[in-house]
Amino acid sequence: MGYYNNREKTEEAFVQNPLNPCYPEIVYRTGDVGRYNDRGELVFVSRKDYQIKHMGHRIELGEIEVHANSMDEVKMSACIYDMEAAKIVLFYMGTAGAAGIMGYLKERLPRYMLPNRIEQIDRMPFTANGKIDRIALKERIKESK
C-alpha cells in the first residue's frame, strides 16, 4: 500500500506502470537496474543508487562489477566510490591479479570507468540480508588511509 505515514516516499516509489498507458496499474520502483540477456531473460545488473559522477561522467558502478565478474578468475567483485579521494575502488575475490583485471577492463570499458585501485580480498562482507556490505568495504578504504 505504501510507506506508513510518508506520502512523499510512497509517491516516489509507487508509480503508474510506464509500460501500460491503458489503465491504472501501480508498480513499485525498486531501484534495481536490469537488462535482457541473449536468451531474453531479465538479468539483475546493479542498483540505481550505485550511480556516481566521476571525471564529469555518470557511471554505474554495477557495470564495472559486471565486467570484472565476467572474468573466469574473479569469483565476485564490488566497486566502491571513495568520495574523499574521488577514486573508484574495485574489491574482488579470486585468483586474478590486479594487473590482469585492469588489462581485461581496459578492453571493455572507457577510460573514465576504470578503477583507480583494485584490491583483492579473501572474503566479501555480506549484510544480514545476504547483500554485499558496501558500508564495510567503505570502512576498509578509510582504514587503509
Short mmCIF file of N, CA and C in Angstrom, two decimals:
data_model
loop_
_atom_site.label_atom_id
_atom_site.label_comp_id
_atom_site.label_asym_id
_atom_site.label_seq_id
_atom_site.Cartn_x
_atom_site.Cartn_y
_atom_site.Cartn_z
N MET A 1 0.82 -1.21 0.00
CA MET A 1 0.00 0.00 0.00
C MET A 1 0.86 1.27 0.00
N GLY A 2 2.07 1.17 0.55
CA GLY A 2 2.92 2.34 0.59
C GLY A 2 3.70 2.42 1.89
N TYR A 3 4.42 3.50 2.04
CA TYR A 3 5.20 3.72 3.25
C TYR A 3 4.31 4.36 4.31
N TYR A 4 4.33 3.80 5.51
CA TYR A 4 3.48 4.28 6.59
C TYR A 4 3.79 5.73 6.92
N ASN A 5 2.77 6.55 6.83
CA ASN A 5 2.85 7.96 7.24
C ASN A 5 3.92 8.75 6.47
N ASN A 6 4.20 8.32 5.22
CA ASN A 6 5.21 9.01 4.41
C ASN A 6 4.72 9.10 2.97
N ARG A 7 3.84 10.04 2.72
CA ARG A 7 3.20 10.20 1.41
C ARG A 7 4.24 10.49 0.31
N GLU A 8 5.22 11.33 0.62
CA GLU A 8 6.22 11.71 -0.37
C GLU A 8 7.02 10.50 -0.86
N LYS A 9 7.47 9.66 0.05
CA LYS A 9 8.24 8.47 -0.33
C LYS A 9 7.36 7.46 -1.06
N THR A 10 6.10 7.37 -0.66
CA THR A 10 5.16 6.47 -1.34
C THR A 10 4.97 6.90 -2.78
N GLU A 11 4.77 8.20 -3.01
CA GLU A 11 4.56 8.70 -4.37
C GLU A 11 5.81 8.55 -5.23
N GLU A 12 6.96 8.55 -4.61
CA GLU A 12 8.21 8.38 -5.34
C GLU A 12 8.42 6.93 -5.76
N ALA A 13 8.04 5.99 -4.89
CA ALA A 13 8.32 4.57 -5.13
C ALA A 13 7.18 3.83 -5.82
N PHE A 14 5.93 4.25 -5.62
CA PHE A 14 4.78 3.57 -6.20
C PHE A 14 4.24 4.45 -7.32
N VAL A 15 4.42 4.00 -8.57
CA VAL A 15 4.10 4.82 -9.74
C VAL A 15 3.27 4.03 -10.74
N GLN A 16 2.67 4.76 -11.67
CA GLN A 16 1.95 4.12 -12.78
C GLN A 16 2.96 3.35 -13.63
N ASN A 17 2.63 2.14 -14.00
CA ASN A 17 3.48 1.33 -14.86
C ASN A 17 3.72 2.08 -16.17
N PRO A 18 4.96 2.46 -16.47
CA PRO A 18 5.23 3.22 -17.69
C PRO A 18 5.02 2.40 -18.97
N LEU A 19 4.93 1.07 -18.84
CA LEU A 19 4.72 0.21 -20.00
C LEU A 19 3.24 -0.02 -20.28
N ASN A 20 2.35 0.54 -19.41
CA ASN A 20 0.92 0.32 -19.55
C ASN A 20 0.16 1.64 -19.47
N PRO A 21 -0.11 2.28 -20.61
CA PRO A 21 -0.87 3.53 -20.58
C PRO A 21 -2.39 3.32 -20.63
N CYS A 22 -2.84 2.08 -20.70
CA CYS A 22 -4.26 1.79 -20.93
C CYS A 22 -5.16 1.87 -19.70
N TYR A 23 -4.65 1.49 -18.54
CA TYR A 23 -5.46 1.50 -17.32
C TYR A 23 -4.53 1.67 -16.12
N PRO A 24 -5.09 2.09 -14.99
CA PRO A 24 -4.24 2.29 -13.80
C PRO A 24 -3.60 0.97 -13.35
N GLU A 25 -2.30 1.00 -13.22
CA GLU A 25 -1.56 -0.17 -12.73
C GLU A 25 -0.35 0.35 -11.95
N ILE A 26 -0.44 0.31 -10.65
CA ILE A 26 0.61 0.82 -9.79
C ILE A 26 1.70 -0.24 -9.64
N VAL A 27 2.94 0.18 -9.85
CA VAL A 27 4.09 -0.71 -9.68
C VAL A 27 5.05 -0.08 -8.69
N TYR A 28 5.87 -0.91 -8.10
CA TYR A 28 6.87 -0.46 -7.12
C TYR A 28 8.21 -0.27 -7.83
N ARG A 29 8.76 0.91 -7.71
CA ARG A 29 10.07 1.22 -8.30
C ARG A 29 11.13 0.75 -7.31
N THR A 30 11.79 -0.35 -7.62
CA THR A 30 12.73 -0.98 -6.68
C THR A 30 14.07 -0.29 -6.58
N GLY A 31 14.50 0.36 -7.66
CA GLY A 31 15.85 0.91 -7.69
C GLY A 31 16.85 -0.06 -8.27
N ASP A 32 16.38 -1.25 -8.68
CA ASP A 32 17.26 -2.22 -9.32
C ASP A 32 17.41 -1.87 -10.80
N VAL A 33 18.58 -2.15 -11.35
CA VAL A 33 18.85 -1.95 -12.77
C VAL A 33 19.03 -3.33 -13.38
N GLY A 34 18.34 -3.58 -14.48
CA GLY A 34 18.44 -4.87 -15.13
C GLY A 34 18.59 -4.71 -16.63
N ARG A 35 18.80 -5.83 -17.29
CA ARG A 35 18.87 -5.85 -18.75
C ARG A 35 18.44 -7.23 -19.21
N TYR A 36 18.12 -7.32 -20.49
CA TYR A 36 17.78 -8.61 -21.06
C TYR A 36 19.03 -9.23 -21.66
N ASN A 37 19.25 -10.53 -21.40
CA ASN A 37 20.41 -11.21 -21.97
C ASN A 37 20.06 -11.77 -23.35
N ASP A 38 20.97 -12.51 -23.94
CA ASP A 38 20.79 -13.06 -25.29
C ASP A 38 19.61 -14.02 -25.39
N ARG A 39 19.23 -14.63 -24.27
CA ARG A 39 18.11 -15.58 -24.27
C ARG A 39 16.78 -14.92 -23.92
N GLY A 40 16.79 -13.58 -23.78
CA GLY A 40 15.55 -12.87 -23.46
C GLY A 40 15.20 -12.88 -21.99
N GLU A 41 16.13 -13.32 -21.15
CA GLU A 41 15.90 -13.35 -19.71
C GLU A 41 16.28 -12.01 -19.09
N LEU A 42 15.51 -11.57 -18.12
CA LEU A 42 15.82 -10.33 -17.40
C LEU A 42 16.88 -10.65 -16.35
N VAL A 43 18.00 -9.91 -16.40
CA VAL A 43 19.14 -10.17 -15.53
C VAL A 43 19.40 -8.94 -14.67
N PHE A 44 19.57 -9.15 -13.36
CA PHE A 44 19.91 -8.07 -12.44
C PHE A 44 21.33 -7.61 -12.73
N VAL A 45 21.53 -6.27 -12.85
CA VAL A 45 22.86 -5.71 -13.10
C VAL A 45 23.39 -5.03 -11.84
N SER A 46 22.62 -4.10 -11.30
CA SER A 46 23.07 -3.40 -10.11
C SER A 46 21.92 -2.59 -9.53
N ARG A 47 22.24 -1.72 -8.61
CA ARG A 47 21.26 -0.82 -8.02
C ARG A 47 21.40 0.55 -8.64
N LYS A 48 20.30 1.24 -8.82
CA LYS A 48 20.32 2.59 -9.37
C LYS A 48 21.10 3.54 -8.47
N ASP A 49 21.06 3.28 -7.17
CA ASP A 49 21.74 4.18 -6.24
C ASP A 49 23.25 3.94 -6.18
N TYR A 50 23.77 3.09 -7.04
CA TYR A 50 25.21 2.91 -7.14
C TYR A 50 25.76 3.73 -8.30
N GLN A 51 24.99 4.71 -8.74
CA GLN A 51 25.45 5.60 -9.80
C GLN A 51 26.24 6.74 -9.18
N ILE A 52 27.37 7.04 -9.79
CA ILE A 52 28.24 8.12 -9.29
C ILE A 52 28.55 9.08 -10.43
N LYS A 53 29.11 10.21 -10.08
CA LYS A 53 29.64 11.13 -11.08
C LYS A 53 31.14 11.20 -10.84
N HIS A 54 31.91 10.81 -11.86
CA HIS A 54 33.36 10.71 -11.75
C HIS A 54 33.98 11.25 -13.03
N MET A 55 34.88 12.18 -12.90
CA MET A 55 35.56 12.79 -14.04
C MET A 55 34.55 13.37 -15.04
N GLY A 56 33.45 13.91 -14.52
CA GLY A 56 32.44 14.54 -15.35
C GLY A 56 31.48 13.58 -16.03
N HIS A 57 31.56 12.28 -15.70
CA HIS A 57 30.71 11.27 -16.32
C HIS A 57 29.85 10.57 -15.27
N ARG A 58 28.64 10.22 -15.65
CA ARG A 58 27.79 9.40 -14.79
C ARG A 58 28.17 7.94 -15.03
N ILE A 59 28.44 7.25 -13.94
CA ILE A 59 28.91 5.86 -14.02
C ILE A 59 28.07 4.98 -13.12
N GLU A 60 27.65 3.85 -13.64
CA GLU A 60 27.01 2.81 -12.84
C GLU A 60 28.13 1.89 -12.34
N LEU A 61 28.36 1.89 -11.05
CA LEU A 61 29.42 1.03 -10.50
C LEU A 61 29.14 -0.44 -10.81
N GLY A 62 27.86 -0.77 -10.88
CA GLY A 62 27.48 -2.15 -11.19
C GLY A 62 27.95 -2.59 -12.56
N GLU A 63 28.08 -1.66 -13.50
CA GLU A 63 28.56 -2.01 -14.83
C GLU A 63 30.02 -2.45 -14.78
N ILE A 64 30.80 -1.80 -13.94
CA ILE A 64 32.21 -2.19 -13.76
C ILE A 64 32.25 -3.59 -13.14
N GLU A 65 31.39 -3.81 -12.15
CA GLU A 65 31.33 -5.11 -11.47
C GLU A 65 30.96 -6.23 -12.44
N VAL A 66 29.99 -5.97 -13.32
CA VAL A 66 29.55 -6.98 -14.29
C VAL A 66 30.73 -7.42 -15.15
N HIS A 67 31.51 -6.46 -15.62
CA HIS A 67 32.66 -6.81 -16.47
C HIS A 67 33.73 -7.54 -15.66
N ALA A 68 34.01 -7.09 -14.46
CA ALA A 68 35.01 -7.78 -13.62
C ALA A 68 34.54 -9.20 -13.32
N ASN A 69 33.26 -9.36 -13.00
CA ASN A 69 32.73 -10.69 -12.68
C ASN A 69 32.68 -11.62 -13.88
N SER A 70 32.79 -11.07 -15.09
CA SER A 70 32.76 -11.93 -16.28
C SER A 70 34.11 -12.62 -16.51
N MET A 71 35.13 -12.23 -15.76
CA MET A 71 36.43 -12.92 -15.83
C MET A 71 36.32 -14.25 -15.09
N ASP A 72 36.86 -15.30 -15.68
CA ASP A 72 36.82 -16.61 -15.03
C ASP A 72 37.56 -16.62 -13.70
N GLU A 73 38.62 -15.82 -13.59
CA GLU A 73 39.45 -15.83 -12.39
C GLU A 73 38.89 -14.94 -11.27
N VAL A 74 37.78 -14.26 -11.51
CA VAL A 74 37.15 -13.42 -10.49
C VAL A 74 35.87 -14.10 -10.02
N LYS A 75 35.82 -14.43 -8.73
CA LYS A 75 34.62 -15.08 -8.17
C LYS A 75 33.53 -14.06 -7.88
N MET A 76 33.92 -12.89 -7.38
CA MET A 76 32.95 -11.87 -7.00
C MET A 76 33.68 -10.54 -6.88
N SER A 77 32.97 -9.46 -7.22
CA SER A 77 33.59 -8.14 -7.08
C SER A 77 32.56 -7.12 -6.61
N ALA A 78 33.07 -6.01 -6.10
CA ALA A 78 32.23 -4.89 -5.68
C ALA A 78 33.02 -3.60 -5.84
N CYS A 79 32.38 -2.60 -6.43
CA CYS A 79 33.01 -1.29 -6.60
C CYS A 79 32.46 -0.33 -5.57
N ILE A 80 33.36 0.45 -5.02
CA ILE A 80 33.01 1.48 -4.05
C ILE A 80 33.63 2.78 -4.54
N TYR A 81 32.90 3.87 -4.36
CA TYR A 81 33.46 5.17 -4.73
C TYR A 81 33.96 5.86 -3.48
N ASP A 82 35.25 6.16 -3.46
CA ASP A 82 35.87 6.88 -2.36
C ASP A 82 35.67 8.37 -2.63
N MET A 83 34.67 8.96 -1.96
CA MET A 83 34.30 10.36 -2.19
C MET A 83 35.45 11.31 -1.85
N GLU A 84 36.14 11.05 -0.76
CA GLU A 84 37.22 11.94 -0.32
C GLU A 84 38.34 12.02 -1.36
N ALA A 85 38.73 10.89 -1.89
CA ALA A 85 39.83 10.84 -2.84
C ALA A 85 39.35 10.93 -4.29
N ALA A 86 38.04 10.88 -4.50
CA ALA A 86 37.44 10.87 -5.85
C ALA A 86 38.01 9.73 -6.69
N LYS A 87 38.00 8.52 -6.10
CA LYS A 87 38.55 7.35 -6.77
C LYS A 87 37.58 6.17 -6.71
N ILE A 88 37.60 5.37 -7.77
CA ILE A 88 36.82 4.14 -7.82
C ILE A 88 37.72 3.02 -7.32
N VAL A 89 37.21 2.26 -6.35
CA VAL A 89 37.96 1.14 -5.79
C VAL A 89 37.21 -0.15 -6.09
N LEU A 90 37.88 -1.10 -6.69
CA LEU A 90 37.30 -2.41 -7.00
C LEU A 90 37.85 -3.44 -6.04
N PHE A 91 36.98 -4.05 -5.25
CA PHE A 91 37.34 -5.15 -4.37
C PHE A 91 36.93 -6.43 -5.08
N TYR A 92 37.76 -7.47 -4.98
CA TYR A 92 37.39 -8.72 -5.65
C TYR A 92 37.92 -9.92 -4.89
N MET A 93 37.26 -11.04 -5.14
CA MET A 93 37.72 -12.34 -4.67
C MET A 93 38.06 -13.16 -5.90
N GLY A 94 39.16 -13.88 -5.83
CA GLY A 94 39.52 -14.73 -6.96
C GLY A 94 41.02 -14.86 -7.10
N THR A 95 41.42 -15.52 -8.19
CA THR A 95 42.84 -15.80 -8.41
C THR A 95 43.50 -14.82 -9.38
N ALA A 96 42.72 -13.96 -9.99
CA ALA A 96 43.28 -12.99 -10.93
C ALA A 96 44.15 -11.98 -10.19
N GLY A 97 45.13 -11.46 -10.90
CA GLY A 97 45.94 -10.38 -10.35
C GLY A 97 45.32 -9.05 -10.73
N ALA A 98 45.67 -8.02 -9.98
CA ALA A 98 45.12 -6.69 -10.25
C ALA A 98 45.47 -6.22 -11.66
N ALA A 99 46.69 -6.48 -12.10
CA ALA A 99 47.11 -6.06 -13.44
C ALA A 99 46.30 -6.78 -14.51
N GLY A 100 46.01 -8.06 -14.29
CA GLY A 100 45.20 -8.83 -15.24
C GLY A 100 43.78 -8.29 -15.33
N ILE A 101 43.22 -7.94 -14.19
CA ILE A 101 41.87 -7.38 -14.17
C ILE A 101 41.86 -6.04 -14.89
N MET A 102 42.85 -5.20 -14.61
CA MET A 102 42.90 -3.89 -15.25
C MET A 102 43.02 -4.04 -16.76
N GLY A 103 43.86 -4.94 -17.22
CA GLY A 103 44.01 -5.17 -18.66
C GLY A 103 42.70 -5.62 -19.29
N TYR A 104 42.01 -6.50 -18.60
CA TYR A 104 40.72 -7.02 -19.08
C TYR A 104 39.69 -5.89 -19.15
N LEU A 105 39.63 -5.06 -18.11
CA LEU A 105 38.67 -3.97 -18.08
C LEU A 105 38.99 -2.89 -19.11
N LYS A 106 40.28 -2.66 -19.37
CA LYS A 106 40.67 -1.66 -20.37
C LYS A 106 40.14 -2.00 -21.76
N GLU A 107 39.98 -3.30 -22.03
CA GLU A 107 39.46 -3.74 -23.33
C GLU A 107 37.95 -3.56 -23.43
N ARG A 108 37.27 -3.38 -22.29
CA ARG A 108 35.81 -3.39 -22.28
C ARG A 108 35.13 -2.11 -21.81
N LEU A 109 35.89 -1.27 -21.11
CA LEU A 109 35.30 -0.07 -20.52
C LEU A 109 36.03 1.18 -20.99
N PRO A 110 35.31 2.31 -21.03
CA PRO A 110 36.01 3.56 -21.33
C PRO A 110 36.96 3.93 -20.19
N ARG A 111 37.94 4.72 -20.50
CA ARG A 111 38.98 5.07 -19.53
C ARG A 111 38.43 5.64 -18.23
N TYR A 112 37.42 6.51 -18.34
CA TYR A 112 36.88 7.16 -17.14
C TYR A 112 36.17 6.18 -16.19
N MET A 113 35.87 4.97 -16.67
CA MET A 113 35.21 3.98 -15.82
C MET A 113 36.18 3.01 -15.15
N LEU A 114 37.43 3.09 -15.50
CA LEU A 114 38.40 2.14 -14.94
C LEU A 114 38.64 2.43 -13.46
N PRO A 115 38.73 1.37 -12.65
CA PRO A 115 39.01 1.58 -11.23
C PRO A 115 40.38 2.23 -11.04
N ASN A 116 40.47 3.10 -10.04
CA ASN A 116 41.74 3.73 -9.70
C ASN A 116 42.57 2.83 -8.80
N ARG A 117 41.88 1.91 -8.13
CA ARG A 117 42.56 0.98 -7.24
C ARG A 117 41.83 -0.35 -7.29
N ILE A 118 42.57 -1.44 -7.32
CA ILE A 118 41.99 -2.78 -7.33
C ILE A 118 42.60 -3.53 -6.15
N GLU A 119 41.72 -4.06 -5.31
CA GLU A 119 42.19 -4.73 -4.09
C GLU A 119 41.58 -6.12 -3.96
N GLN A 120 42.45 -7.11 -3.82
CA GLN A 120 41.99 -8.49 -3.63
C GLN A 120 41.67 -8.70 -2.15
N ILE A 121 40.55 -9.36 -1.88
CA ILE A 121 40.18 -9.68 -0.50
C ILE A 121 39.87 -11.17 -0.41
N ASP A 122 40.05 -11.72 0.78
CA ASP A 122 39.80 -13.15 1.00
C ASP A 122 38.32 -13.47 1.06
N ARG A 123 37.56 -12.58 1.73
CA ARG A 123 36.11 -12.81 1.90
C ARG A 123 35.37 -11.51 1.64
N MET A 124 34.30 -11.61 0.88
CA MET A 124 33.45 -10.45 0.64
C MET A 124 32.52 -10.31 1.85
N PRO A 125 32.41 -9.12 2.42
CA PRO A 125 31.49 -8.94 3.55
C PRO A 125 30.04 -8.89 3.06
N PHE A 126 29.14 -9.50 3.83
CA PHE A 126 27.72 -9.51 3.49
C PHE A 126 26.89 -8.98 4.63
N THR A 127 25.74 -8.39 4.29
CA THR A 127 24.79 -7.93 5.31
C THR A 127 23.97 -9.12 5.76
N ALA A 128 23.13 -8.91 6.76
CA ALA A 128 22.25 -9.98 7.24
C ALA A 128 21.28 -10.42 6.15
N ASN A 129 21.00 -9.55 5.17
CA ASN A 129 20.09 -9.88 4.07
C ASN A 129 20.79 -10.59 2.92
N GLY A 130 22.09 -10.84 3.06
CA GLY A 130 22.83 -11.56 2.03
C GLY A 130 23.33 -10.70 0.90
N LYS A 131 23.30 -9.38 1.08
CA LYS A 131 23.82 -8.47 0.05
C LYS A 131 25.24 -8.07 0.43
N ILE A 132 26.01 -7.64 -0.56
CA ILE A 132 27.37 -7.19 -0.29
C ILE A 132 27.31 -6.00 0.66
N ASP A 133 28.09 -6.06 1.72
CA ASP A 133 28.11 -4.99 2.72
C ASP A 133 29.04 -3.88 2.26
N ARG A 134 28.47 -2.94 1.54
CA ARG A 134 29.26 -1.85 0.98
C ARG A 134 29.75 -0.88 2.05
N ILE A 135 29.05 -0.81 3.15
CA ILE A 135 29.49 0.04 4.26
C ILE A 135 30.79 -0.52 4.85
N ALA A 136 30.86 -1.85 4.99
CA ALA A 136 32.09 -2.48 5.50
C ALA A 136 33.25 -2.24 4.52
N LEU A 137 32.97 -2.26 3.23
CA LEU A 137 34.03 -2.01 2.25
C LEU A 137 34.49 -0.56 2.30
N LYS A 138 33.55 0.37 2.53
CA LYS A 138 33.93 1.78 2.68
C LYS A 138 34.81 1.96 3.91
N GLU A 139 34.49 1.25 4.98
CA GLU A 139 35.31 1.31 6.19
C GLU A 139 36.71 0.79 5.92
N ARG A 140 36.79 -0.22 5.11
CA ARG A 140 38.10 -0.79 4.75
C ARG A 140 38.94 0.24 4.01
N ILE A 141 38.30 1.06 3.17
CA ILE A 141 39.01 2.13 2.46
C ILE A 141 39.54 3.15 3.46
N LYS A 142 38.69 3.53 4.44
CA LYS A 142 39.10 4.51 5.46
C LYS A 142 40.28 4.00 6.27
N GLU A 143 40.24 2.70 6.63
CA GLU A 143 41.30 2.12 7.44
C GLU A 143 42.62 2.07 6.71
N SER A 144 42.58 1.96 5.39
CA SER A 144 43.83 1.83 4.63
C SER A 144 44.51 3.18 4.37
N LYS A 145 43.86 4.26 4.76
CA LYS A 145 44.44 5.60 4.54
C LYS A 145 45.39 5.98 5.66
#
